[in-house]
């Protein structure tokens, strides 16, 4: 029986369940090959146009609130990779309210696989790779173009940033979607925090009012995705004047976000199972 | 041995009725209100009741989706709400109006997924699949995408999917809804054999009395969250004092027909609905109407399940417990 096994075995089973169901959806979508190729191409094209806007902006100015194009590109790339990875893995939880209404969540609850894995893999599509391809391309370009002295700590911090950033966005996807257990049509809340937050992080923090930046440090901790660690990698001063430790606190923030998301998910599922709506 | 034990189980919901923007009244609705019954291993039980009677709330509690607000529940020896994942391996669920099969993939792929998700040992998987394929006539369909199957074929596919892991309890919700006569018969035959050969306990909700007549030795009727009847099918007919309806079309609109032993239920222009006891022959009644009124056309309607239940409920001063 699964629930008697160790935590590691349960986590492994959760990942395997996700993989099994995501693979089924991916194969389902591939049966419509032309539609898949077209939508993937459209996805890549649209995201590249998105970055083109940033390049156009820099044709009129050498700096954006004190940040150069490669530096801004680094923020853009890291933010997009983190969001894209989270969207790829758990983006489907955003449709929680719809799954509740259609009764699909009930079907998931009577299968011997974690409901969150099933929900996250529901309607999975490889199309979501489009966003990641663009994100990695922009990040790769910015890394090559950046004028940074690549000490070992800075080099190591890049993958750590991507990992923690993805975890934070995953947690935000799940945590904000849980609101739909109580308010079934509140999908926009999750969308505005994840997609809206990612757009925020694509620009230098100095562009925004200090209150906004403070909100991403002490409120929804999106600043830990890339803004704060980027200050160390790029060797820039903190616009809020926070202690240097904040630049290295992303793993802690990611862990806290995961914990908060897990609590929200459990509370939401408990509320659902005791109200049925 | 009792596979399903339900003891004074209750489930109430808080419903908010908003009549103002800020002020909202809370009202408690008891969907299941003191339900007690047991189902023995290998039984096939029909579970019926009008819409909103508490049927699906009961099934949701039995599968562990919903946590009861009171009482004691055991399915296959475990508390469903506390051990939902463990129970999932031991129950099968089929919703007649919703498929769990993968729409765009060949039928076989849905079964392969079930094998992995339910961790069915290879030999057992193969034996169960072979049995289902043979009895449900699925051989030619295994490599067909589910979206190309007819409703009856899909239903058969869903049944097989629910049984590959050898569940000890099978919940069926309207398994024959929308099916043609041949598919209906095939589905019922399969269920009967599974129930008999595998000793699978079956709990069946349906609106089709024929399903119950052909499959279930026992019927439970729920209404307003309480069991109003629990016994063999004959008891349902007896307790309900079922009525048949004679629908007559007269030459012109008439005041309600008055005849001994007959209730005139409804009058609509020249058409009138006359209720009479189900055990009584319709012939003398037809003759009596024809003698006294300008009869143009007539038809006799058998009792619908809702009406039978409505009569039980109306007849019982105290709901049976």
Coordinates of C-alpha atoms in Angstrom, one line a residue:
Chain A
X1 CA 0.0 0.0 0.0
X2 CA 1.4 3.3 -1.2
X3 CA 0.7 5.4 1.9
X4 CA 2.5 3.1 4.2
X5 CA 5.8 3.6 2.3
X6 CA 8.5 6.1 3.0
X7 CA 8.4 9.7 2.1
X8 CA 10.9 9.1 -0.7
X9 CA 8.9 6.3 -2.2
X10 CA 5.8 8.4 -2.1
X11 CA 7.6 11.3 -3.8
X12 CA 8.9 8.9 -6.4
X13 CA 5.4 7.5 -7.0
X14 CA 4.0 11.1 -7.3
X15 CA 6.6 11.9 -10.0
X16 CA 6.0 8.6 -11.8
X17 CA 2.2 9.1 -11.8
X18 CA 2.8 12.6 -13.3
X19 CA 5.1 11.1 -15.9
X20 CA 2.6 8.3 -16.8
X21 CA -0.3 10.6 -17.3
X22 CA 1.7 13.4 -19.0
X23 CA 3.0 10.8 -21.5
X24 CA -0.6 9.8 -22.3
X25 CA -1.6 13.4 -22.9
X26 CA 1.5 14.1 -25.0
X27 CA 0.7 11.1 -27.2
X28 CA -3.0 12.1 -27.4
X29 CA -2.0 15.6 -28.7
X30 CA 0.5 14.1 -31.1
X31 CA -2.3 12.2 -32.9
X32 CA -3.2 15.6 -34.3
X33 CA 0.3 16.1 -35.8
X34 CA -0.4 19.1 -38.0
X35 CA -2.2 21.0 -35.2
X36 CA 0.7 20.2 -32.9
X37 CA 3.4 21.5 -35.2
X38 CA 1.5 24.7 -36.0
X39 CA 0.7 25.5 -32.4
X40 CA 4.3 24.8 -31.4
X41 CA 5.6 27.1 -34.2
X42 CA 3.1 29.8 -33.2
X43 CA 4.2 29.5 -29.6
X44 CA 7.9 29.9 -30.4
X45 CA 7.2 32.8 -32.8
X46 CA 5.0 34.7 -30.4
X47 CA 7.5 34.4 -27.5
X48 CA 10.3 35.6 -29.8
X49 CA 8.3 38.7 -30.8
X50 CA 7.9 39.3 -27.1
X51 CA 11.6 39.6 -26.7
X52 CA 11.9 41.6 -29.9
X53 CA 9.9 44.4 -28.1
X54 CA 12.7 44.6 -25.5
X55 CA 15.4 44.8 -28.2
X56 CA 13.4 47.6 -30.0
X57 CA 13.3 49.5 -26.7
X58 CA 17.0 49.4 -26.4
X59 CA 17.5 50.9 -29.9
X60 CA 16.3 54.2 -28.4
X61 CA 18.3 54.0 -25.1
X62 CA 21.6 52.4 -24.0
X63 CA 20.3 51.7 -20.6
X64 CA 17.0 50.9 -18.9
X65 CA 16.9 52.3 -15.4
X66 CA 20.7 51.7 -15.3
X67 CA 20.7 48.2 -16.7
X68 CA 22.1 47.3 -20.1
X69 CA 20.5 45.1 -22.7
X70 CA 22.4 41.9 -21.9
X71 CA 21.7 42.4 -18.2
X72 CA 18.0 42.9 -18.9
X73 CA 18.2 39.9 -21.2
X74 CA 19.6 37.9 -18.3
X75 CA 16.6 38.8 -16.2
X76 CA 14.2 38.1 -19.1
X77 CA 15.8 34.7 -19.7
X78 CA 16.0 33.5 -16.1
X79 CA 12.4 34.7 -15.4
X80 CA 11.1 32.9 -18.5
X81 CA 13.0 29.7 -17.9
X82 CA 11.7 29.5 -14.3
X83 CA 8.1 30.3 -15.4
X84 CA 8.3 28.0 -18.5
X85 CA 9.6 25.1 -16.4
X86 CA 6.9 25.5 -13.8
X87 CA 4.2 25.9 -16.5
X88 CA 5.6 22.8 -18.2
X89 CA 5.4 20.7 -15.0
X90 CA 2.4 22.0 -13.1
X91 CA 0.7 24.6 -15.3
X92 CA -2.4 22.5 -15.6
X93 CA -3.3 23.1 -11.9
X94 CA -4.6 26.5 -13.0
X95 CA -7.7 24.8 -14.4
X96 CA -8.6 23.4 -10.9
X97 CA -12.0 25.2 -10.8
X98 CA -12.9 23.7 -14.1
X99 CA -11.9 20.2 -13.0
X100 CA -14.0 20.6 -10.0
X101 CA -17.0 21.7 -12.0
X102 CA -16.7 18.9 -14.6
X103 CA -16.3 16.3 -11.9
X104 CA -12.8 15.3 -13.3
X105 CA -11.3 15.9 -9.8
X106 CA -13.6 13.3 -8.4
X107 CA -12.3 10.8 -11.0
X108 CA -8.8 11.7 -10.0
X109 CA -9.6 11.1 -6.3
X110 CA -10.7 7.5 -6.9
X111 CA -7.5 6.6 -8.7
X112 CA -4.5 5.2 -6.6
X113 CA -2.2 8.1 -7.7
X114 CA -1.7 11.4 -6.0
X115 CA -4.4 13.8 -7.1
X116 CA -2.0 16.7 -7.4
X117 CA 0.2 14.7 -9.8
X118 CA -2.9 13.8 -11.9
X119 CA -4.1 17.4 -11.9
X120 CA -0.7 18.8 -12.8
X121 CA -0.4 16.4 -15.8
X122 CA -4.0 16.8 -17.0
X123 CA -4.1 18.1 -20.6
X124 CA -0.3 18.2 -20.6
X125 CA 1.1 19.4 -23.9
X126 CA 4.6 19.4 -25.4
X127 CA 3.6 22.7 -27.0
X128 CA 4.7 24.2 -23.7
X129 CA 8.3 23.5 -24.8
X130 CA 7.9 26.5 -27.2
X131 CA 8.2 29.0 -24.3
X132 CA 11.2 27.1 -22.9
X133 CA 13.1 27.1 -26.2
X134 CA 12.8 30.8 -26.4
X135 CA 13.7 31.3 -22.8
X136 CA 16.8 29.3 -23.0
X137 CA 17.8 31.0 -26.3
X138 CA 17.5 34.5 -24.7
X139 CA 19.4 33.3 -21.6
X140 CA 22.2 31.7 -23.6
X141 CA 22.6 34.9 -25.6
X142 CA 22.7 37.1 -22.5
X143 CA 25.3 34.9 -20.8
X144 CA 27.5 35.2 -23.8
X145 CA 27.0 39.0 -24.1
X146 CA 27.3 39.9 -20.4
X147 CA 30.3 41.8 -19.2
X148 CA 30.8 39.9 -16.0
X149 CA 33.8 38.4 -14.4
X150 CA 32.7 34.7 -14.1
X151 CA 34.0 33.7 -10.7
X152 CA 33.1 30.1 -9.7
X153 CA 30.4 31.3 -7.2
X154 CA 28.7 33.3 -10.0
X155 CA 28.9 30.4 -12.4
X156 CA 27.3 28.0 -9.8
X157 CA 24.7 30.5 -9.0
X158 CA 23.1 30.4 -12.5
X159 CA 21.8 26.8 -12.3
X160 CA 20.9 27.2 -8.6
X161 CA 18.9 30.3 -9.6
X162 CA 17.1 28.4 -12.3
X163 CA 16.3 25.5 -10.0
X164 CA 15.0 27.7 -7.1
X165 CA 13.2 30.0 -9.5
X166 CA 11.3 27.1 -11.1
X167 CA 10.5 25.7 -7.7
X168 CA 9.1 29.1 -6.5
X169 CA 7.0 29.4 -9.6
X170 CA 5.7 25.8 -9.2
X171 CA 4.7 26.6 -5.7
X172 CA 3.0 29.8 -6.7
X173 CA 1.1 27.9 -9.5
X174 CA -0.2 25.3 -7.0
X175 CA -0.7 27.7 -4.0
X176 CA -2.6 30.3 -5.9
X177 CA -4.7 27.7 -7.8
X178 CA -5.9 26.3 -4.4
X179 CA -7.9 29.4 -4.0
X180 CA -10.3 27.8 -6.6
X181 CA -11.2 25.2 -4.0
X182 CA -13.2 28.0 -2.3
X183 CA -13.8 30.4 -5.2
X184 CA -14.2 28.2 -8.3
X185 CA -13.9 31.0 -10.9
X186 CA -10.8 32.6 -9.4
X187 CA -8.4 31.3 -12.1
X188 CA -7.3 34.8 -12.9
X189 CA -5.7 35.3 -9.5
X190 CA -3.2 32.5 -10.3
X191 CA -2.7 33.8 -13.8
X192 CA -1.9 37.3 -12.7
X193 CA 0.6 36.2 -10.1
X194 CA 2.4 33.7 -12.3
X195 CA 2.4 35.3 -15.7
X196 CA 2.1 38.8 -14.4
X197 CA 4.9 38.2 -11.9
X198 CA 7.1 36.7 -14.6
X199 CA 6.6 39.8 -16.8
X200 CA 7.6 42.0 -13.8
X201 CA 10.8 39.9 -13.3
X202 CA 11.8 40.3 -16.9
X203 CA 12.6 44.0 -16.3
X204 CA 15.2 45.5 -13.9
X205 CA 13.8 46.1 -10.4
X206 CA 15.0 49.7 -10.6
X207 CA 12.2 50.4 -13.2
X208 CA 9.6 49.9 -10.5
X209 CA 8.6 51.8 -7.4
X210 CA 10.3 50.5 -4.2
X211 CA 7.0 49.4 -2.7
X212 CA 6.5 47.1 -5.7
X213 CA 9.9 45.5 -5.3
X214 CA 9.4 45.3 -1.5
X215 CA 6.2 43.4 -2.2
X216 CA 8.1 40.8 -4.2
X217 CA 10.5 40.3 -1.3
X218 CA 8.2 40.2 1.7
X219 CA 4.9 39.5 0.0
X220 CA 4.8 36.9 -2.8
X221 CA 8.5 36.2 -2.8
X222 CA 9.1 36.4 -6.5
X223 CA 12.2 38.6 -6.1
X224 CA 14.0 35.4 -5.0
X225 CA 13.4 33.9 -8.5
X226 CA 15.9 36.2 -10.2
X227 CA 16.1 39.8 -9.0
X228 CA 18.0 39.2 -5.8
X229 CA 20.4 36.4 -7.0
X230 CA 21.0 38.4 -10.2
X231 CA 22.3 41.3 -8.0
X232 CA 25.2 39.1 -7.0
X233 CA 25.8 37.5 -10.4
X234 CA 25.8 40.9 -12.1
X235 CA 27.5 42.7 -9.2
X236 CA 24.9 45.4 -8.8
X237 CA 23.7 47.4 -5.8
X238 CA 20.4 46.5 -4.2
X239 CA 17.8 49.2 -4.9
X240 CA 16.2 48.5 -1.5
X241 CA 19.5 48.3 0.4
X242 CA 18.8 44.9 1.8
X243 CA 21.5 42.8 3.6
X244 CA 23.7 40.9 1.2
X245 CA 22.3 37.6 2.6
X246 CA 19.1 38.1 0.7
X247 CA 20.9 37.5 -2.5
X248 CA 21.7 34.0 -1.4
X249 CA 18.4 33.2 0.3
X250 CA 16.6 31.8 -2.8
X251 CA 16.8 28.1 -1.6
X252 CA 15.3 29.1 1.7
X253 CA 12.5 31.1 -0.1
X254 CA 11.9 28.1 -2.4
X255 CA 11.6 25.7 0.5
X256 CA 9.1 28.1 2.3
X257 CA 7.1 28.5 -0.9
X258 CA 6.9 24.7 -1.3
X259 CA 5.7 24.4 2.3
X260 CA 3.1 27.1 1.9
X261 CA 1.8 25.5 -1.3
X262 CA 1.6 22.0 0.3
X263 CA -0.3 23.5 3.2
X264 CA -2.7 25.3 0.8
X265 CA -3.2 22.2 -1.2
X266 CA -4.0 20.0 1.8
X267 CA -6.3 22.6 3.3
X268 CA -8.1 23.1 -0.1
X269 CA -8.5 19.4 -0.7
X270 CA -9.8 18.9 2.9
X271 CA -12.3 21.7 2.4
X272 CA -13.4 20.1 -1.0
X273 CA -13.8 16.7 0.5
X274 CA -16.0 18.1 3.3
X275 CA -18.2 20.2 1.1
X276 CA -18.2 18.5 -2.2
X277 CA -18.2 21.7 -4.1
Chain B
X1 CA -18.8 -11.1 5.6
X2 CA -20.0 -7.5 5.1
X3 CA -18.0 -5.7 2.5
X4 CA -19.8 -2.4 2.9
X5 CA -20.8 -1.3 6.4
X6 CA -22.7 1.9 6.8
X7 CA -23.8 2.9 10.3
X8 CA -25.8 6.0 11.0
X9 CA -23.9 8.0 8.4
X10 CA -24.7 11.6 8.0
X11 CA -23.5 14.3 5.6
X12 CA -24.8 17.8 5.6
X13 CA -23.8 20.7 3.5
X14 CA -24.0 24.4 4.3
X15 CA -25.8 26.2 1.5
X16 CA -25.6 30.0 1.3
X17 CA -28.6 31.7 -0.2
X18 CA -27.6 35.2 -1.2
X19 CA -30.4 37.6 -1.3
X20 CA -28.4 40.7 -0.7
X21 CA -24.9 41.7 -1.8
X22 CA -23.5 41.4 1.7
X23 CA -26.0 39.7 3.8
X24 CA -26.2 36.0 3.1
X25 CA -28.2 33.4 4.9
X26 CA -26.7 30.1 5.8
X27 CA -28.8 27.0 5.6
X28 CA -27.9 23.5 6.5
X29 CA -29.0 20.8 4.0
X30 CA -28.9 17.2 5.1
X31 CA -28.0 15.2 2.0
X32 CA -27.6 12.0 3.9
X33 CA -29.3 11.8 7.2
X34 CA -28.7 8.7 9.3
X35 CA -28.1 6.0 6.8
X36 CA -27.6 2.4 8.0
X37 CA -27.1 -0.7 5.8
X38 CA -24.7 -3.5 5.2
X39 CA -23.8 -5.2 1.9
X40 CA -22.4 -8.7 2.0
X41 CA -19.6 -10.0 -0.2
X42 CA -20.9 -11.0 -3.6
X43 CA -24.2 -9.2 -3.3
X44 CA -25.6 -7.1 -6.2
X45 CA -27.6 -4.2 -4.8
X46 CA -29.7 -1.7 -6.7
X47 CA -29.5 1.7 -5.1
X48 CA -32.2 4.0 -6.3
X49 CA -33.9 7.2 -5.5
X50 CA -35.0 10.5 -7.1
X51 CA -32.5 13.1 -8.2
X52 CA -31.1 14.8 -5.1
X53 CA -32.1 12.0 -2.8
X54 CA -28.5 11.5 -1.6
X55 CA -27.4 8.7 -3.9
X56 CA -24.2 10.3 -5.3
X57 CA -23.4 11.7 -1.9
X58 CA -23.5 8.1 -0.5
X59 CA -21.3 6.8 -3.3
X60 CA -18.8 9.7 -2.9
X61 CA -18.5 8.8 0.8
X62 CA -18.1 5.1 0.0
X63 CA -15.3 5.9 -2.4
X64 CA -13.6 8.2 0.1
X65 CA -14.0 11.4 -2.0
X66 CA -16.3 12.9 0.6
X67 CA -15.7 12.8 4.3
X68 CA -18.9 12.0 6.3
X69 CA -20.1 14.5 8.9
X70 CA -21.0 11.7 11.2
X71 CA -21.4 8.0 11.6
X72 CA -19.2 5.0 10.7
X73 CA -18.2 3.7 7.3
X74 CA -16.2 0.7 6.3
X75 CA -15.5 -0.6 2.8
X76 CA -13.5 -3.8 2.4
X77 CA -12.5 -3.3 6.1
X78 CA -11.1 0.2 5.8
X79 CA -12.4 3.7 6.5
X80 CA -12.7 5.2 3.0
X81 CA -12.1 8.9 4.0
X82 CA -8.9 8.1 5.9
X83 CA -7.4 5.6 3.5
X84 CA -8.7 6.8 0.1
X85 CA -5.5 5.8 -1.8
X86 CA -5.4 2.3 -0.3
X87 CA -9.1 1.8 -1.0
X88 CA -8.7 3.0 -4.6
X89 CA -6.9 -0.2 -5.5
X90 CA -9.8 -2.3 -4.2
X91 CA -12.8 -0.6 -5.8
X92 CA -13.9 0.0 -9.3
X93 CA -16.1 2.9 -10.4
X94 CA -18.0 3.4 -13.7
X95 CA -19.9 6.5 -14.4
X96 CA -22.3 5.9 -17.3
X97 CA -22.1 9.5 -18.5
X98 CA -18.4 10.1 -18.1
X99 CA -15.6 8.0 -19.6
X100 CA -12.2 7.4 -18.0
X101 CA -10.8 6.1 -21.3
X102 CA -8.3 8.2 -23.3
X103 CA -10.3 9.8 -26.1
X104 CA -7.6 10.0 -28.7
X105 CA -5.6 6.8 -28.0
X106 CA -6.4 3.2 -28.8
X107 CA -8.5 1.4 -26.2
X108 CA -5.5 -0.8 -25.4
X109 CA -3.5 2.2 -24.1
X110 CA -6.1 3.1 -21.5
X111 CA -5.7 -0.5 -20.1
X112 CA -1.9 -0.2 -20.2
X113 CA -2.1 2.9 -18.1
X114 CA -4.4 1.2 -15.6
X115 CA -1.9 -1.7 -15.4
X116 CA 0.8 0.8 -14.3
X117 CA -1.3 3.1 -12.1
X118 CA -2.9 0.2 -10.3
X119 CA 0.4 -1.8 -10.3
X120 CA -1.3 -4.9 -11.6
X121 CA 1.0 -7.9 -11.8
X122 CA 1.6 -8.9 -15.5
X123 CA 0.1 -12.4 -15.3
X124 CA -3.1 -11.1 -13.6
X125 CA -3.4 -8.2 -16.0
X126 CA -3.2 -10.5 -19.0
X127 CA -5.7 -13.0 -17.5
X128 CA -8.2 -10.2 -16.6
X129 CA -7.8 -8.4 -19.9
X130 CA -8.4 -11.7 -21.8
X131 CA -11.5 -12.4 -19.9
X132 CA -13.0 -8.9 -20.4
X133 CA -12.0 -8.9 -24.1
X134 CA -13.8 -12.3 -24.6
X135 CA -16.9 -11.6 -22.5
X136 CA -17.4 -8.0 -23.7
X137 CA -16.4 -8.7 -27.3
X138 CA -13.6 -6.1 -27.3
X139 CA -11.1 -8.0 -29.5
X140 CA -11.7 -5.9 -32.6
X141 CA -11.8 -2.7 -30.7
X142 CA -8.5 -2.8 -28.8
X143 CA -6.5 -0.9 -31.4
X144 CA -9.3 1.6 -32.2
X145 CA -9.1 5.1 -30.8
X146 CA -11.7 5.6 -28.2
X147 CA -13.3 8.6 -30.0
X148 CA -14.3 6.2 -32.8
X149 CA -16.2 3.8 -30.6
X150 CA -20.0 3.9 -30.3
X151 CA -21.5 4.7 -26.9
X152 CA -22.2 1.0 -26.3
X153 CA -18.7 0.0 -27.2
X154 CA -17.2 2.7 -25.0
X155 CA -19.4 1.6 -22.1
X156 CA -18.0 -2.0 -22.5
X157 CA -14.5 -0.5 -22.6
X158 CA -15.1 1.4 -19.4
X159 CA -16.4 -1.7 -17.6
X160 CA -13.3 -3.6 -18.6
X161 CA -11.1 -0.7 -17.4
X162 CA -12.8 -0.7 -14.0
X163 CA -12.3 -4.5 -13.5
X164 CA -8.6 -5.1 -14.5
X165 CA -7.4 -4.7 -11.0
X166 CA -9.8 -7.2 -9.5
X167 CA -11.8 -4.8 -7.3
X168 CA -13.8 -6.3 -4.5
X169 CA -16.5 -3.6 -4.8
X170 CA -17.8 -2.2 -8.1
X171 CA -19.8 1.0 -8.1
X172 CA -21.9 1.6 -11.2
X173 CA -23.7 4.8 -11.9
X174 CA -26.3 4.5 -14.7
X175 CA -24.2 1.9 -16.6
X176 CA -26.9 1.4 -19.3
X177 CA -28.0 5.0 -19.9
X178 CA -28.3 5.8 -23.6
X179 CA -27.4 2.3 -24.8
X180 CA -29.2 0.3 -27.4
X181 CA -31.0 -2.9 -26.5
X182 CA -28.2 -5.2 -27.6
X183 CA -25.5 -3.3 -25.7
X184 CA -27.7 -3.2 -22.7
X185 CA -28.1 -6.9 -22.7
X186 CA -24.4 -7.5 -23.2
X187 CA -23.5 -5.2 -20.3
X188 CA -26.0 -6.8 -18.0
X189 CA -24.8 -10.3 -18.9
X190 CA -21.3 -9.3 -18.2
X191 CA -22.2 -7.8 -14.8
X192 CA -24.1 -10.9 -13.8
X193 CA -21.2 -13.2 -14.7
X194 CA -18.7 -11.0 -12.9
X195 CA -20.9 -10.8 -9.9
X196 CA -21.4 -14.6 -9.9
X197 CA -17.9 -15.9 -10.9
X198 CA -15.7 -13.3 -9.2
X199 CA -17.9 -12.7 -6.2
X200 CA -17.5 -8.9 -7.0
X201 CA -19.9 -6.9 -4.8
X202 CA -21.9 -4.6 -7.0
X203 CA -23.7 -1.4 -6.0
X204 CA -25.7 -0.1 -8.9
X205 CA -27.5 3.2 -9.2
X206 CA -29.9 3.4 -12.1
X207 CA -33.2 4.9 -13.4
X208 CA -33.9 1.7 -15.4
X209 CA -36.0 -0.7 -13.4
X210 CA -35.1 -3.5 -15.8
X211 CA -31.4 -3.3 -14.8
X212 CA -32.5 -3.9 -11.3
X213 CA -35.0 -6.7 -12.1
X214 CA -32.3 -8.5 -14.1
X215 CA -29.3 -8.0 -11.9
X216 CA -30.1 -7.2 -8.3
X217 CA -31.5 -9.5 -5.7
X218 CA -31.9 -6.5 -3.4
X219 CA -33.0 -2.9 -3.7
X220 CA -32.4 0.0 -1.5
X221 CA -34.4 3.1 -2.0
X222 CA -33.2 6.4 -0.6
X223 CA -35.1 9.6 -0.4
X224 CA -34.3 12.8 1.5
X225 CA -31.1 11.2 2.7
X226 CA -32.8 8.2 4.4
X227 CA -33.5 4.7 3.4
X228 CA -37.2 4.3 2.8
X229 CA -37.0 0.7 1.7
X230 CA -34.4 -2.1 1.8
X231 CA -35.4 -5.6 0.6
X232 CA -36.0 -7.8 -2.4
X233 CA -37.4 -6.2 -5.6
X234 CA -40.9 -7.7 -5.0
X235 CA -41.1 -5.7 -1.8
X236 CA -40.6 -2.5 -3.8
X237 CA -43.6 -3.1 -5.9
X238 CA -45.7 -4.2 -3.0
X239 CA -44.7 -1.3 -0.7
X240 CA -45.1 1.2 -3.5
X241 CA -48.7 0.0 -4.3
X242 CA -47.6 0.8 -7.8
X243 CA -50.2 2.4 -10.1
X244 CA -50.5 2.2 -13.8
X245 CA -51.8 5.1 -15.8
X246 CA -54.5 4.9 -18.4
X247 CA -54.2 7.9 -20.8
X248 CA -57.5 8.5 -22.7
X249 CA -58.2 10.9 -25.5
X250 CA -61.9 11.9 -25.6
X251 CA -63.7 13.5 -28.6
X252 CA -63.9 16.8 -26.7
X253 CA -62.8 18.4 -23.4
X254 CA -64.8 16.9 -20.5
X255 CA -65.0 17.4 -16.8
X256 CA -62.7 14.9 -14.9
X257 CA -63.9 11.3 -15.4
X258 CA -65.4 9.8 -12.2
X259 CA -65.2 6.0 -11.9
X260 CA -64.9 3.7 -8.8
X261 CA -61.3 2.6 -8.0
X262 CA -59.8 5.2 -10.3
X263 CA -58.1 8.6 -9.6
X264 CA -58.2 11.2 -12.3
X265 CA -54.7 12.6 -12.0
X266 CA -54.6 15.2 -14.7
X267 CA -56.9 16.8 -17.3
X268 CA -55.5 18.6 -20.3
X269 CA -58.3 19.5 -22.8
X270 CA -59.7 16.3 -24.2
X271 CA -56.8 14.2 -22.7
X272 CA -57.2 12.7 -19.2
X273 CA -54.8 10.6 -17.1
X274 CA -56.4 7.9 -14.9
X275 CA -54.4 6.1 -12.2
X276 CA -55.4 2.6 -11.2
X277 CA -53.7 -0.2 -9.1
X278 CA -51.0 -1.9 -11.1
X279 CA -52.3 -5.4 -10.2
X280 CA -55.7 -4.7 -11.6
X281 CA -56.6 -5.4 -15.3
X282 CA -57.0 -2.4 -17.5
X283 CA -59.7 -4.1 -19.6
X284 CA -62.8 -3.4 -17.4
X285 CA -61.7 0.1 -16.9
X286 CA -61.3 0.7 -20.6
X287 CA -64.8 -0.7 -21.2
X288 CA -66.3 1.5 -18.5
X289 CA -64.7 4.6 -19.9
X290 CA -65.8 3.7 -23.5
X291 CA -69.4 3.1 -22.3
X292 CA -69.8 6.5 -20.7
X293 CA -67.5 8.8 -22.6
X294 CA -66.7 9.5 -26.3
X295 CA -63.4 7.6 -26.3
X296 CA -61.1 8.3 -29.3
X297 CA -57.8 6.8 -28.3
X298 CA -56.0 5.3 -25.3
X299 CA -52.6 4.1 -24.0
X300 CA -51.5 2.4 -20.7
X301 CA -48.3 3.5 -19.0
X302 CA -46.3 1.3 -16.6
X303 CA -45.1 2.8 -13.3
X304 CA -41.9 4.8 -13.5
X305 CA -39.3 4.3 -10.8
X306 CA -39.8 7.9 -9.5
X307 CA -43.5 7.3 -9.1
X308 CA -43.0 4.0 -7.3
X309 CA -40.7 5.8 -4.9
X310 CA -43.0 8.8 -4.6
X311 CA -45.8 6.4 -3.5
X312 CA -43.6 4.6 -1.0
X313 CA -42.7 7.9 0.5
X314 CA -46.2 9.3 0.5
X315 CA -47.5 6.1 2.0
X316 CA -44.9 5.9 4.8
X317 CA -46.0 8.0 7.8
X318 CA -42.6 7.3 9.4
X319 CA -39.7 6.7 7.0
X320 CA -38.4 3.1 7.4
X321 CA -35.1 3.0 9.1

